[in-house]
Short mmCIF file of N, CA, C and O in Angstrom, two decimals:
data_model
loop_
_atom_site.label_atom_id
_atom_site.label_comp_id
_atom_site.label_asym_id
_atom_site.label_seq_id
_atom_site.Cartn_x
_atom_site.Cartn_y
_atom_site.Cartn_z
N UNK A 830 -10.79 -4.23 0.29
CA UNK A 830 -10.12 -3.51 -0.40
C UNK A 830 -10.19 -2.86 -1.20
O UNK A 830 -11.19 -2.75 -2.41
N UNK A 831 -9.23 -0.87 -2.09
CA UNK A 831 -9.81 -0.49 -2.57
C UNK A 831 -9.81 -0.86 -4.44
O UNK A 831 -10.80 -0.62 -5.21
N UNK A 832 -9.29 -2.02 -4.05
CA UNK A 832 -9.47 -2.34 -5.41
C UNK A 832 -8.09 -3.80 -5.42
O UNK A 832 -8.08 -4.23 -4.39
N UNK A 833 -8.81 -5.14 -6.81
CA UNK A 833 -7.44 -5.90 -6.38
C UNK A 833 -5.81 -5.83 -7.09
O UNK A 833 -5.83 -4.81 -7.58
N UNK A 834 -5.51 -6.54 -6.74
CA UNK A 834 -4.47 -6.54 -6.84
C UNK A 834 -4.12 -6.37 -7.89
O UNK A 834 -4.53 -6.84 -8.61
N UNK A 835 -3.12 -5.56 -7.77
CA UNK A 835 -2.08 -5.13 -9.23
C UNK A 835 -3.35 -4.76 -10.24
O UNK A 835 -3.00 -4.72 -11.25
N UNK A 836 -4.61 -4.22 -10.03
CA UNK A 836 -5.02 -3.35 -10.61
C UNK A 836 -4.71 -1.64 -10.77
O UNK A 836 -3.76 -0.87 -9.81
N UNK A 837 -4.33 -1.27 -11.64
CA UNK A 837 -3.41 0.24 -12.38
C UNK A 837 -4.73 1.18 -12.53
O UNK A 837 -4.07 2.26 -13.13
N UNK A 838 -5.60 0.84 -12.71
CA UNK A 838 -6.70 2.07 -12.30
C UNK A 838 -6.25 3.22 -10.87
O UNK A 838 -6.07 2.82 -10.40
N UNK A 839 -7.27 4.15 -11.59
CA UNK A 839 -7.06 5.48 -10.43
C UNK A 839 -7.93 4.72 -8.75
O UNK A 839 -8.21 5.58 -7.84
N UNK A 840 -7.93 3.13 -8.88
CA UNK A 840 -8.96 2.91 -7.73
C UNK A 840 -7.43 2.29 -6.96
O UNK A 840 -8.02 2.24 -5.95
N UNK A 841 -6.54 1.95 -7.22
CA UNK A 841 -5.30 1.33 -6.58
C UNK A 841 -4.72 2.88 -6.20
O UNK A 841 -3.64 2.33 -5.22
N UNK A 842 -4.26 3.63 -6.31
CA UNK A 842 -3.48 5.26 -5.61
C UNK A 842 -4.42 4.53 -4.08
O UNK A 842 -5.15 4.22 -3.36
N UNK A 843 -4.33 5.60 -3.13
CA UNK A 843 -4.32 6.71 -1.88
C UNK A 843 -4.77 7.19 -2.26
O UNK A 843 -5.07 7.82 -0.45
N UNK A 844 -5.07 7.37 -2.90
CA UNK A 844 -7.32 8.67 -2.62
C UNK A 844 -8.21 8.07 -2.62
O UNK A 844 -8.72 7.11 -3.08
N UNK A 845 -8.46 7.37 -1.05
CA UNK A 845 -9.36 6.55 -0.54
C UNK A 845 -10.91 7.33 -0.49
O UNK A 845 -11.41 6.95 0.49
N UNK A 846 -11.12 8.13 -1.08
CA UNK A 846 -12.21 8.81 -1.37
C UNK A 846 -13.35 8.69 -2.66
O UNK A 846 -13.81 8.39 -2.65
N UNK A 847 -12.76 7.17 -2.91
CA UNK A 847 -13.34 7.35 -4.46
C UNK A 847 -13.84 5.34 -3.84
O UNK A 847 -13.90 5.34 -5.45
N UNK A 848 -13.32 5.00 -3.24
CA UNK A 848 -13.81 3.85 -2.52
C UNK A 848 -15.18 3.77 -1.50
O UNK A 848 -15.17 4.83 -1.10
N UNK A 849 -15.41 2.81 -1.31
CA UNK A 849 -16.00 2.77 -0.45
C UNK A 849 -15.61 2.76 0.66
O UNK A 849 -14.42 2.76 1.06
N UNK A 850 -16.19 3.20 2.59
CA UNK A 850 -16.12 3.58 3.10
C UNK A 850 -15.35 2.33 4.13
O UNK A 850 -14.34 2.35 4.45
N UNK A 851 -15.65 0.97 3.80
CA UNK A 851 -15.17 0.21 4.02
C UNK A 851 -13.43 -0.34 3.92
O UNK A 851 -12.99 -1.04 4.34
N UNK A 852 -13.68 -0.06 2.06
CA UNK A 852 -12.57 -0.04 1.74
C UNK A 852 -11.57 0.85 1.67
O UNK A 852 -10.03 0.50 2.44
N UNK A 853 -11.76 1.48 1.95
CA UNK A 853 -10.60 2.92 2.03
C UNK A 853 -10.44 2.34 4.14
O UNK A 853 -9.68 2.21 4.25
N UNK A 854 -10.90 2.03 5.28
CA UNK A 854 -10.86 1.51 6.70
C UNK A 854 -9.76 0.21 6.23
O UNK A 854 -8.71 0.22 6.82
N UNK A 855 -9.25 -0.16 5.17
CA UNK A 855 -9.36 -1.31 4.95
C UNK A 855 -7.46 -0.28 4.63
O UNK A 855 -6.63 -1.59 5.74
N UNK A 856 -7.22 -0.12 4.14
CA UNK A 856 -6.48 -0.21 3.09
C UNK A 856 -5.86 0.61 3.97
O UNK A 856 -4.32 0.90 4.20
N UNK A 857 -6.89 1.78 5.15
CA UNK A 857 -5.72 2.94 5.99
C UNK A 857 -5.03 2.20 7.20
O UNK A 857 -4.16 2.40 7.91
N UNK A 858 -6.04 0.60 7.13
CA UNK A 858 -6.00 0.39 7.97
C UNK A 858 -4.36 -0.91 7.67
O UNK A 858 -2.81 -1.19 8.70
N UNK A 859 -3.94 -1.74 6.13
CA UNK A 859 -2.78 -1.88 5.88
C UNK A 859 -1.77 -0.95 5.76
O UNK A 859 -0.39 -1.89 6.68
N UNK A 860 -2.34 0.19 5.81
CA UNK A 860 -1.31 0.85 5.60
C UNK A 860 -0.28 1.90 7.31
O UNK A 860 0.74 2.22 7.35
N UNK A 861 -1.05 1.62 8.30
CA UNK A 861 -1.71 1.82 9.05
C UNK A 861 -0.12 0.83 10.14
O UNK A 861 1.49 1.06 10.73
N UNK A 862 -0.16 -0.44 10.68
CA UNK A 862 1.03 -1.20 10.78
C UNK A 862 1.71 -1.16 9.42
O UNK A 862 2.80 -2.17 10.33
N UNK A 863 1.33 -1.00 8.02
CA UNK A 863 3.32 -1.59 7.20
C UNK A 863 3.46 -0.11 7.97
O UNK A 863 4.96 -0.62 8.09
N UNK A 864 3.13 0.54 7.97
CA UNK A 864 4.08 1.78 8.24
C UNK A 864 5.04 1.32 9.53
O UNK A 864 6.15 1.25 9.62
N UNK A 865 3.86 1.12 10.50
CA UNK A 865 4.26 0.87 11.62
C UNK A 865 5.43 -0.60 12.44
O UNK A 865 6.26 0.23 12.99
N UNK A 866 5.09 -0.62 10.96
CA UNK A 866 6.88 -2.36 10.58
C UNK A 866 7.79 -1.43 10.30
O UNK A 866 8.49 -2.34 10.13
N UNK A 867 7.80 -0.57 9.81
CA UNK A 867 9.21 -0.27 8.88
C UNK A 867 9.14 -0.45 7.63
O UNK A 867 10.36 0.90 6.45
N UNK A 868 7.60 -0.16 6.52
CA UNK A 868 7.92 -0.32 5.56
C UNK A 868 7.35 1.13 4.79
O UNK A 868 6.39 2.28 5.80
N UNK A 869 7.47 1.95 3.47
CA UNK A 869 7.08 2.79 3.44
C UNK A 869 5.86 2.38 1.83
O UNK A 869 6.67 2.20 1.68
N UNK A 870 5.20 3.56 1.48
CA UNK A 870 4.13 3.01 0.86
C UNK A 870 3.76 4.07 -0.28
O UNK A 870 4.92 4.97 -0.49
N UNK A 871 3.36 3.35 -1.60
CA UNK A 871 4.56 3.71 -2.72
C UNK A 871 2.27 4.35 -2.75
O UNK A 871 1.67 4.24 -2.52
N UNK A 872 2.93 6.02 -3.49
CA UNK A 872 1.61 6.45 -3.58
C UNK A 872 0.51 6.10 -4.68
O UNK A 872 -0.32 6.42 -4.56
N UNK A 873 0.69 5.35 -5.47
CA UNK A 873 0.61 5.19 -6.65
C UNK A 873 -0.46 3.93 -6.75
O UNK A 873 -1.12 3.39 -6.84
N UNK A 874 -0.22 2.43 -5.65
CA UNK A 874 -0.54 1.72 -5.26
C UNK A 874 -1.08 1.46 -4.14
O UNK A 874 0.01 0.85 -3.44
N UNK A 875 -2.25 0.64 -3.88
CA UNK A 875 -2.72 0.61 -1.71
C UNK A 875 -1.33 -0.69 -1.13
O UNK A 875 -1.53 -0.51 0.39
N UNK A 876 -1.42 -1.31 -2.04
CA UNK A 876 -0.72 -2.49 -1.64
C UNK A 876 0.78 -2.33 -1.66
O UNK A 876 1.62 -3.33 -1.31
N UNK A 877 1.25 -1.51 -2.49
CA UNK A 877 2.75 -1.69 -3.01
C UNK A 877 3.76 -1.16 -1.58
O UNK A 877 3.06 0.37 -1.16
N UNK A 878 4.66 -1.99 -0.58
CA UNK A 878 5.40 -1.05 0.22
C UNK A 878 6.66 -1.89 -0.52
O UNK A 878 6.74 -2.32 -0.55
N UNK A 879 7.45 -1.30 0.78
CA UNK A 879 9.31 -1.30 0.66
C UNK A 879 9.87 -1.53 1.67
O UNK A 879 9.16 -0.42 2.65
N UNK A 880 10.77 -2.24 1.92
CA UNK A 880 11.34 -1.80 3.06
C UNK A 880 11.98 -0.72 2.75
O UNK A 880 13.27 -0.53 2.65
N UNK A 881 12.16 -0.03 5.03
CA UNK A 881 12.36 1.40 4.28
C UNK A 881 13.88 1.33 5.20
O UNK A 881 15.54 1.83 4.81
N UNK A 882 14.61 -0.06 5.19
CA UNK A 882 16.09 -0.51 5.82
C UNK A 882 16.96 -0.74 4.52
O UNK A 882 16.42 -1.90 3.88
N UNK A 883 17.94 -0.04 3.91
CA UNK A 883 18.44 -0.27 2.86
C UNK A 883 19.87 -1.66 3.50
O UNK A 883 20.79 -1.33 4.66
N UNK A 884 19.70 -2.81 2.39
CA UNK A 884 20.78 -3.69 3.54
C UNK A 884 22.27 -4.58 2.27
O UNK A 884 21.92 -4.16 0.41
N UNK A 885 22.95 -3.83 2.58
CA UNK A 885 24.44 -4.51 1.19
C UNK A 885 23.95 -5.54 0.80
O UNK A 885 23.31 -6.31 0.87
N UNK A 886 24.34 -5.73 -0.63
CA UNK A 886 24.35 -6.41 -1.98
C UNK A 886 25.29 -7.58 -0.80
O UNK A 886 26.06 -7.47 -0.89
N UNK A 887 24.91 -8.75 -1.00
CA UNK A 887 25.09 -10.48 -1.01
C UNK A 887 25.74 -11.36 -2.23
O UNK A 887 25.14 -10.64 -2.51
N UNK A 888 27.25 -10.84 -2.50
CA UNK A 888 28.02 -11.95 -3.58
C UNK A 888 27.96 -13.29 -3.13
O UNK A 888 28.77 -13.09 -1.81
#
């Protein structure tokens, strides 16, 4: 992967041109799988995804 988890340096962003080819391919594969499953990625962190469905708050 491009960086360690919770690494907040520039290597953590989704600009995969600044990492090895293998790391970029791994991160793009994760992005492809997560997006296909309905998750939305955060541009500043390759590991950060959110569910695209809003759920009601249950009390």
